[in-house]
Amino acid sequence: MALDLHAHLLWNIDDGPASESESIEMIRRLMALGFTGAAPSPHGDSDPTLARARLDELRAALQRADIDFELFDNTENALTPELVADLCAGRGRMLAKTRFFLVELPFHGPLPALGNILERLSQKGLNAIVAHPERSAHFAASPFAAASVVHRFGGLLQLDLGSLVGVYGTTAERTARALLKGGHYDLAASDLHRPSDCRWLAHALDELDALVGPATARRLIDFTPRRIVRGDPPV
Ligand SMILES: [Fe+2]
């Protein structure tokens, strides 16, 4: 079993699927790979009212098709001053209505203020799940130091499974493998955008198993994601 906490599964809301049928096809493919649920994560610049409505529409579509697949609230927030202000004011778009929020870092440039930002949010009882750190230049430059800053302030690190099989290039793959080998990831997710992405997902899951063994792979794709949607910290 597995639970996917980063996937673009809502149609016509961001750069994800273009139709209800594409959304359903992606979910069927996820289920064939052992996923029993997901937290669809539209980008943070999507309209929150529309995102909520689309999640309800997807739940209804699954029910009509007699597909048993659990869905949770989520957003892939971008790290901006506005996001920090919204989170501090209690207006954050949280994961499964918990204290966790999914956030992607800028892809380019160093982020010297990251520790200060996460510390400020952790003082408010909020925990960042950093999406695909391996794809940011900040982590590529010094993966272990960057990871320890995130963990020091209650943050978690989410591996994009595609990074393991070269979907995002050689630097992201090298950084992902180093972070994985060092035991720095807390969870792994698909970050699917379209049905064709499912072609590499099976290979990526096999690669994860081969690199860390089935027990750790299970922790990353199932055990920890399930704790997170319950609002519990990872073990
Ligand atoms: Fe994403």
PDB file of C-alpha atoms and ligand atoms in Angstrom:
ATOM      1  CA  MET A   1       0.000   0.000   0.000  1.00  0.00           C
ATOM      2  CA  ALA A   2       1.054   3.581  -0.511  1.00  0.00           C
ATOM      3  CA  LEU A   3      -0.266   7.113  -0.054  1.00  0.00           C
ATOM      4  CA  ASP A   4       0.840   9.874  -2.447  1.00  0.00           C
ATOM      5  CA  LEU A   5       1.133  13.311  -0.772  1.00  0.00           C
ATOM      6  CA  HIS A   6       2.318  15.234  -3.833  1.00  0.00           C
ATOM      7  CA  ALA A   7       0.494  14.727  -7.131  1.00  0.00           C
ATOM      8  CA  HIS A   8      -1.276  17.013  -9.587  1.00  0.00           C
ATOM      9  CA  LEU A   9      -4.508  15.084 -10.021  1.00  0.00           C
ATOM     10  CA  LEU A  10      -7.152  17.830 -10.281  1.00  0.00           C
ATOM     11  CA  TRP A  11      -8.106  18.693 -13.844  1.00  0.00           C
ATOM     12  CA  ASN A  12      -7.958  22.178 -15.384  1.00  0.00           C
ATOM     13  CA  ILE A  13      -6.567  23.901 -12.356  1.00  0.00           C
ATOM     14  CA  ASP A  14      -2.797  23.981 -12.945  1.00  0.00           C
ATOM     15  CA  ASP A  15      -0.350  22.206 -15.256  1.00  0.00           C
ATOM     16  CA  GLY A  16      -1.880  18.844 -14.298  1.00  0.00           C
ATOM     17  CA  PRO A  17      -4.512  16.772 -16.142  1.00  0.00           C
ATOM     18  CA  ALA A  18      -6.717  18.444 -18.730  1.00  0.00           C
ATOM     19  CA  SER A  19      -9.948  16.554 -18.087  1.00  0.00           C
ATOM     20  CA  GLU A  20     -11.861  14.470 -15.573  1.00  0.00           C
ATOM     21  CA  SER A  21     -11.082  11.338 -17.581  1.00  0.00           C
ATOM     22  CA  GLU A  22      -7.327  12.052 -17.404  1.00  0.00           C
ATOM     23  CA  SER A  23      -7.601  12.484 -13.620  1.00  0.00           C
ATOM     24  CA  ILE A  24      -9.401   9.145 -13.327  1.00  0.00           C
ATOM     25  CA  GLU A  25      -6.863   7.453 -15.589  1.00  0.00           C
ATOM     26  CA  MET A  26      -4.000   8.711 -13.375  1.00  0.00           C
ATOM     27  CA  ILE A  27      -5.732   7.414 -10.261  1.00  0.00           C
ATOM     28  CA  ARG A  28      -6.347   4.022 -11.862  1.00  0.00           C
ATOM     29  CA  ARG A  29      -2.658   3.834 -12.730  1.00  0.00           C
ATOM     30  CA  LEU A  30      -1.647   4.859  -9.191  1.00  0.00           C
ATOM     31  CA  MET A  31      -3.910   2.122  -7.816  1.00  0.00           C
ATOM     32  CA  ALA A  32      -2.297  -0.442 -10.106  1.00  0.00           C
ATOM     33  CA  LEU A  33       1.021   0.480  -8.450  1.00  0.00           C
ATOM     34  CA  GLY A  34      -0.373  -0.015  -4.931  1.00  0.00           C
ATOM     35  CA  PHE A  35      -1.538   3.488  -4.003  1.00  0.00           C
ATOM     36  CA  THR A  36      -4.779   3.588  -2.032  1.00  0.00           C
ATOM     37  CA  GLY A  37      -5.044   7.360  -1.730  1.00  0.00           C
ATOM     38  CA  ALA A  38      -3.484  10.727  -2.483  1.00  0.00           C
ATOM     39  CA  ALA A  39      -3.480  14.372  -1.466  1.00  0.00           C
ATOM     40  CA  PRO A  40      -3.848  16.186  -4.812  1.00  0.00           C
ATOM     41  CA  SER A  41      -1.586  19.238  -4.639  1.00  0.00           C
ATOM     42  CA  PRO A  42      -2.495  22.003  -7.102  1.00  0.00           C
ATOM     43  CA  HIS A  43       0.068  24.809  -7.283  1.00  0.00           C
ATOM     44  CA  GLY A  44      -0.368  27.590  -4.734  1.00  0.00           C
ATOM     45  CA  ASP A  45      -1.318  30.184  -7.353  1.00  0.00           C
ATOM     46  CA  SER A  46      -4.483  28.200  -8.141  1.00  0.00           C
ATOM     47  CA  ASP A  47      -7.800  29.563  -6.924  1.00  0.00           C
ATOM     48  CA  PRO A  48      -8.455  27.971  -3.482  1.00  0.00           C
ATOM     49  CA  THR A  49     -12.249  27.962  -3.901  1.00  0.00           C
ATOM     50  CA  LEU A  50     -11.980  26.298  -7.291  1.00  0.00           C
ATOM     51  CA  ALA A  51      -9.434  23.796  -5.941  1.00  0.00           C
ATOM     52  CA  ARG A  52     -11.783  22.796  -3.119  1.00  0.00           C
ATOM     53  CA  ALA A  53     -14.701  22.433  -5.539  1.00  0.00           C
ATOM     54  CA  ARG A  54     -12.597  20.370  -7.963  1.00  0.00           C
ATOM     55  CA  LEU A  55     -11.502  18.032  -5.166  1.00  0.00           C
ATOM     56  CA  ASP A  56     -15.174  17.455  -4.315  1.00  0.00           C
ATOM     57  CA  GLU A  57     -15.941  16.897  -8.017  1.00  0.00           C
ATOM     58  CA  LEU A  58     -13.145  14.322  -8.213  1.00  0.00           C
ATOM     59  CA  ARG A  59     -14.448  12.544  -5.106  1.00  0.00           C
ATOM     60  CA  ALA A  60     -17.912  12.422  -6.701  1.00  0.00           C
ATOM     61  CA  ALA A  61     -16.495  11.154 -10.011  1.00  0.00           C
ATOM     62  CA  LEU A  62     -14.642   8.357  -8.187  1.00  0.00           C
ATOM     63  CA  GLN A  63     -17.800   7.401  -6.343  1.00  0.00           C
ATOM     64  CA  ARG A  64     -19.766   7.259  -9.629  1.00  0.00           C
ATOM     65  CA  ALA A  65     -17.084   5.022 -11.124  1.00  0.00           C
ATOM     66  CA  ASP A  66     -17.088   2.850  -7.979  1.00  0.00           C
ATOM     67  CA  ILE A  67     -13.378   3.552  -7.373  1.00  0.00           C
ATOM     68  CA  ASP A  68     -12.239   3.323  -3.756  1.00  0.00           C
ATOM     69  CA  PHE A  69      -9.394   5.846  -3.511  1.00  0.00           C
ATOM     70  CA  GLU A  70      -9.032   8.228  -0.571  1.00  0.00           C
ATOM     71  CA  LEU A  71      -8.374  11.932  -1.234  1.00  0.00           C
ATOM     72  CA  PHE A  72      -7.046  14.593   1.152  1.00  0.00           C
ATOM     73  CA  ASP A  73      -6.800  18.401   0.936  1.00  0.00           C
ATOM     74  CA  ASN A  74      -3.446  19.735  -0.159  1.00  0.00           C
ATOM     75  CA  THR A  75      -1.646  22.523  -2.050  1.00  0.00           C
ATOM     76  CA  GLU A  76       1.882  22.819  -3.425  1.00  0.00           C
ATOM     77  CA  ASN A  77       2.705  26.233  -1.986  1.00  0.00           C
ATOM     78  CA  ALA A  78       5.570  28.338  -3.303  1.00  0.00           C
ATOM     79  CA  LEU A  79       7.896  29.793  -0.679  1.00  0.00           C
ATOM     80  CA  THR A  80       7.126  33.525  -0.796  1.00  0.00           C
ATOM     81  CA  PRO A  81       6.760  36.284   1.815  1.00  0.00           C
ATOM     82  CA  GLU A  82       2.991  36.162   1.165  1.00  0.00           C
ATOM     83  CA  LEU A  83       2.903  32.439   2.015  1.00  0.00           C
ATOM     84  CA  VAL A  84       4.734  33.017   5.298  1.00  0.00           C
ATOM     85  CA  ALA A  85       2.335  35.857   6.181  1.00  0.00           C
ATOM     86  CA  ASP A  86      -0.714  33.698   5.341  1.00  0.00           C
ATOM     87  CA  LEU A  87       0.607  30.766   7.392  1.00  0.00           C
ATOM     88  CA  CYS A  88       1.353  33.001  10.381  1.00  0.00           C
ATOM     89  CA  ALA A  89      -2.150  34.494  10.138  1.00  0.00           C
ATOM     90  CA  GLY A  90      -3.795  31.051  10.100  1.00  0.00           C
ATOM     91  CA  ARG A  91      -4.765  31.321   6.418  1.00  0.00           C
ATOM     92  CA  GLY A  92      -2.395  28.640   5.126  1.00  0.00           C
ATOM     93  CA  ARG A  93      -3.499  25.933   2.686  1.00  0.00           C
ATOM     94  CA  MET A  94      -2.584  22.979   4.873  1.00  0.00           C
ATOM     95  CA  LEU A  95      -2.235  19.262   4.126  1.00  0.00           C
ATOM     96  CA  ALA A  96      -5.292  17.291   5.292  1.00  0.00           C
ATOM     97  CA  LYS A  97      -6.180  20.138   7.690  1.00  0.00           C
ATOM     98  CA  THR A  98      -3.116  19.320   9.825  1.00  0.00           C
ATOM     99  CA  ARG A  99      -0.179  21.518  10.896  1.00  0.00           C
ATOM    100  CA  PHE A 100       1.810  20.257   7.877  1.00  0.00           C
ATOM    101  CA  PHE A 101       2.035  22.233   4.621  1.00  0.00           C
ATOM    102  CA  LEU A 102       3.710  21.265   1.355  1.00  0.00           C
ATOM    103  CA  VAL A 103       6.100  23.913   0.031  1.00  0.00           C
ATOM    104  CA  GLU A 104       8.416  24.066  -2.963  1.00  0.00           C
ATOM    105  CA  LEU A 105      11.587  26.136  -2.840  1.00  0.00           C
ATOM    106  CA  PRO A 106      12.811  28.406  -5.630  1.00  0.00           C
ATOM    107  CA  PHE A 107      14.775  26.232  -8.075  1.00  0.00           C
ATOM    108  CA  HIS A 108      17.664  28.687  -8.459  1.00  0.00           C
ATOM    109  CA  GLY A 109      19.979  30.454  -6.064  1.00  0.00           C
ATOM    110  CA  PRO A 110      20.941  30.034  -2.419  1.00  0.00           C
ATOM    111  CA  LEU A 111      18.336  30.366   0.345  1.00  0.00           C
ATOM    112  CA  PRO A 112      20.222  31.733   3.344  1.00  0.00           C
ATOM    113  CA  ALA A 113      16.968  32.717   5.126  1.00  0.00           C
ATOM    114  CA  LEU A 114      15.417  29.215   4.921  1.00  0.00           C
ATOM    115  CA  GLY A 115      16.336  28.269   8.494  1.00  0.00           C
ATOM    116  CA  ASN A 116      14.968  31.548   9.894  1.00  0.00           C
ATOM    117  CA  ILE A 117      11.695  31.135   7.997  1.00  0.00           C
ATOM    118  CA  LEU A 118      11.203  27.531   9.131  1.00  0.00           C
ATOM    119  CA  GLU A 119      12.099  28.450  12.703  1.00  0.00           C
ATOM    120  CA  ARG A 120       9.494  31.232  12.709  1.00  0.00           C
ATOM    121  CA  LEU A 121       6.839  28.849  11.342  1.00  0.00           C
ATOM    122  CA  SER A 122       7.765  26.068  13.752  1.00  0.00           C
ATOM    123  CA  GLN A 123       7.249  28.530  16.621  1.00  0.00           C
ATOM    124  CA  LYS A 124       3.665  28.844  15.341  1.00  0.00           C
ATOM    125  CA  GLY A 125       3.340  25.051  15.456  1.00  0.00           C
ATOM    126  CA  LEU A 126       3.580  24.694  11.656  1.00  0.00           C
ATOM    127  CA  ASN A 127       5.736  22.096   9.921  1.00  0.00           C
ATOM    128  CA  ALA A 128       6.994  22.412   6.356  1.00  0.00           C
ATOM    129  CA  ILE A 129       7.153  19.463   4.008  1.00  0.00           C
ATOM    130  CA  VAL A 130       9.788  20.586   1.528  1.00  0.00           C
ATOM    131  CA  ALA A 131       8.812  19.276  -1.906  1.00  0.00           C
ATOM    132  CA  HIS A 132      11.576  17.817  -4.092  1.00  0.00           C
ATOM    133  CA  PRO A 133      14.558  19.504  -2.343  1.00  0.00           C
ATOM    134  CA  GLU A 134      16.840  17.634  -4.760  1.00  0.00           C
ATOM    135  CA  ARG A 135      15.605  19.896  -7.575  1.00  0.00           C
ATOM    136  CA  SER A 136      16.661  23.153  -5.879  1.00  0.00           C
ATOM    137  CA  ALA A 137      20.132  24.633  -6.360  1.00  0.00           C
ATOM    138  CA  HIS A 138      20.263  25.345  -2.612  1.00  0.00           C
ATOM    139  CA  PHE A 139      20.165  21.620  -1.814  1.00  0.00           C
ATOM    140  CA  ALA A 140      22.298  20.561  -4.770  1.00  0.00           C
ATOM    141  CA  ALA A 141      25.108  22.822  -3.506  1.00  0.00           C
ATOM    142  CA  SER A 142      25.236  21.291  -0.030  1.00  0.00           C
ATOM    143  CA  PRO A 143      22.591  18.584   0.449  1.00  0.00           C
ATOM    144  CA  PHE A 144      23.386  17.392   3.967  1.00  0.00           C
ATOM    145  CA  ALA A 145      23.799  20.856   5.509  1.00  0.00           C
ATOM    146  CA  ALA A 146      20.556  22.047   3.897  1.00  0.00           C
ATOM    147  CA  ALA A 147      18.719  18.911   5.066  1.00  0.00           C
ATOM    148  CA  SER A 148      19.900  19.345   8.644  1.00  0.00           C
ATOM    149  CA  VAL A 149      18.587  22.941   8.727  1.00  0.00           C
ATOM    150  CA  VAL A 150      15.127  21.773   7.592  1.00  0.00           C
ATOM    151  CA  HIS A 151      15.030  18.972  10.164  1.00  0.00           C
ATOM    152  CA  ARG A 152      16.291  21.227  12.967  1.00  0.00           C
ATOM    153  CA  PHE A 153      13.152  23.346  12.624  1.00  0.00           C
ATOM    154  CA  GLY A 154      10.629  20.527  12.386  1.00  0.00           C
ATOM    155  CA  GLY A 155      10.531  20.351   8.593  1.00  0.00           C
ATOM    156  CA  LEU A 156      10.339  17.212   6.483  1.00  0.00           C
ATOM    157  CA  LEU A 157      11.893  16.367   3.125  1.00  0.00           C
ATOM    158  CA  GLN A 158       9.846  14.851   0.282  1.00  0.00           C
ATOM    159  CA  LEU A 159      11.598  12.993  -2.521  1.00  0.00           C
ATOM    160  CA  ASP A 160      10.142  13.223  -6.025  1.00  0.00           C
ATOM    161  CA  LEU A 161      10.323   9.586  -7.160  1.00  0.00           C
ATOM    162  CA  GLY A 162      11.043  10.690 -10.735  1.00  0.00           C
ATOM    163  CA  SER A 163      14.329  12.218  -9.559  1.00  0.00           C
ATOM    164  CA  LEU A 164      15.686   8.691  -9.001  1.00  0.00           C
ATOM    165  CA  VAL A 165      15.276   7.785 -12.672  1.00  0.00           C
ATOM    166  CA  GLY A 166      16.530  10.981 -14.285  1.00  0.00           C
ATOM    167  CA  VAL A 167      13.201  12.701 -14.975  1.00  0.00           C
ATOM    168  CA  TYR A 168      14.595  16.031 -13.698  1.00  0.00           C
ATOM    169  CA  GLY A 169      18.176  15.688 -14.944  1.00  0.00           C
ATOM    170  CA  THR A 170      21.488  14.477 -13.621  1.00  0.00           C
ATOM    171  CA  THR A 171      21.996  17.048 -10.816  1.00  0.00           C
ATOM    172  CA  ALA A 172      18.605  16.276  -9.265  1.00  0.00           C
ATOM    173  CA  GLU A 173      19.276  12.527  -9.586  1.00  0.00           C
ATOM    174  CA  ARG A 174      22.719  12.801  -7.985  1.00  0.00           C
ATOM    175  CA  THR A 175      21.364  14.973  -5.132  1.00  0.00           C
ATOM    176  CA  ALA A 176      18.378  12.661  -4.591  1.00  0.00           C
ATOM    177  CA  ARG A 177      20.548   9.571  -4.413  1.00  0.00           C
ATOM    178  CA  ALA A 178      22.914  11.265  -1.927  1.00  0.00           C
ATOM    179  CA  LEU A 179      20.053  12.423   0.324  1.00  0.00           C
ATOM    180  CA  LEU A 180      18.410   9.001   0.121  1.00  0.00           C
ATOM    181  CA  LYS A 181      21.613   7.136   0.919  1.00  0.00           C
ATOM    182  CA  GLY A 182      22.209   9.483   3.869  1.00  0.00           C
ATOM    183  CA  GLY A 183      18.734   8.730   5.245  1.00  0.00           C
ATOM    184  CA  HIS A 184      17.571  12.355   4.984  1.00  0.00           C
ATOM    185  CA  TYR A 185      14.193  11.876   3.280  1.00  0.00           C
ATOM    186  CA  ASP A 186      11.029  11.577   5.352  1.00  0.00           C
ATOM    187  CA  LEU A 187       8.646  10.654   2.541  1.00  0.00           C
ATOM    188  CA  ALA A 188       8.498  10.066  -1.205  1.00  0.00           C
ATOM    189  CA  ALA A 189       5.769  11.060  -3.670  1.00  0.00           C
ATOM    190  CA  SER A 190       5.030  10.910  -7.378  1.00  0.00           C
ATOM    191  CA  ASP A 191       4.514  14.614  -8.301  1.00  0.00           C
ATOM    192  CA  LEU A 192       2.512  13.234 -11.251  1.00  0.00           C
ATOM    193  CA  HIS A 193       1.229  15.832 -13.721  1.00  0.00           C
ATOM    194  CA  ARG A 194      -0.253  13.701 -16.513  1.00  0.00           C
ATOM    195  CA  PRO A 195      -1.104  10.078 -17.330  1.00  0.00           C
ATOM    196  CA  SER A 196       2.110   9.568 -19.321  1.00  0.00           C
ATOM    197  CA  ASP A 197       4.166  10.254 -16.135  1.00  0.00           C
ATOM    198  CA  CYS A 198       2.963   6.885 -14.852  1.00  0.00           C
ATOM    199  CA  ARG A 199       5.317   5.252 -17.363  1.00  0.00           C
ATOM    200  CA  TRP A 200       8.390   6.112 -15.251  1.00  0.00           C
ATOM    201  CA  LEU A 201       6.663   5.783 -11.876  1.00  0.00           C
ATOM    202  CA  ALA A 202       6.770   1.971 -11.759  1.00  0.00           C
ATOM    203  CA  HIS A 203      10.475   2.046 -12.594  1.00  0.00           C
ATOM    204  CA  ALA A 204      11.081   4.739  -9.923  1.00  0.00           C
ATOM    205  CA  LEU A 205       9.313   2.672  -7.245  1.00  0.00           C
ATOM    206  CA  ASP A 206      11.466  -0.342  -8.170  1.00  0.00           C
ATOM    207  CA  GLU A 207      14.560   1.848  -7.964  1.00  0.00           C
ATOM    208  CA  LEU A 208      13.540   3.110  -4.509  1.00  0.00           C
ATOM    209  CA  ASP A 209      13.153  -0.492  -3.312  1.00  0.00           C
ATOM    210  CA  ALA A 210      16.530  -1.431  -4.756  1.00  0.00           C
ATOM    211  CA  LEU A 211      18.316   1.554  -3.189  1.00  0.00           C
ATOM    212  CA  VAL A 212      16.932   1.453   0.370  1.00  0.00           C
ATOM    213  CA  GLY A 213      15.216  -1.931   0.723  1.00  0.00           C
ATOM    214  CA  PRO A 214      11.510  -2.670   1.060  1.00  0.00           C
ATOM    215  CA  ALA A 215      11.148  -1.667   4.731  1.00  0.00           C
ATOM    216  CA  THR A 216      12.513   1.852   4.256  1.00  0.00           C
ATOM    217  CA  ALA A 217      10.655   2.221   0.968  1.00  0.00           C
ATOM    218  CA  ARG A 218       7.434   1.340   2.793  1.00  0.00           C
ATOM    219  CA  ARG A 219       8.178   3.978   5.447  1.00  0.00           C
ATOM    220  CA  LEU A 220       8.700   6.632   2.773  1.00  0.00           C
ATOM    221  CA  ILE A 221       5.650   5.931   0.603  1.00  0.00           C
ATOM    222  CA  ASP A 222       3.167   4.561   3.116  1.00  0.00           C
ATOM    223  CA  PHE A 223       3.886   4.662   6.851  1.00  0.00           C
ATOM    224  CA  THR A 224       5.038   8.292   7.169  1.00  0.00           C
ATOM    225  CA  PRO A 225       2.484   9.731   4.691  1.00  0.00           C
ATOM    226  CA  ARG A 226      -0.283   8.054   6.721  1.00  0.00           C
ATOM    227  CA  ARG A 227       1.065   9.555   9.950  1.00  0.00           C
ATOM    228  CA  ILE A 228       1.183  12.991   8.313  1.00  0.00           C
ATOM    229  CA  VAL A 229      -2.482  12.969   7.221  1.00  0.00           C
ATOM    230  CA  ARG A 230      -3.378  12.062  10.808  1.00  0.00           C
ATOM    231  CA  GLY A 231      -1.310  15.054  11.987  1.00  0.00           C
ATOM    232  CA  ASP A 232       1.275  12.851  13.703  1.00  0.00           C
ATOM    233  CA  PRO A 233       5.027  13.459  13.420  1.00  0.00           C
ATOM    234  CA  PRO A 234       7.097  10.854  11.555  1.00  0.00           C
ATOM    235  CA  VAL A 235       8.725   8.222  13.741  1.00  0.00           C
TER     236      VAL A 235
HETATM  237 FE    FE B   1       4.306  19.404  -7.798  1.00  0.00          FE
END
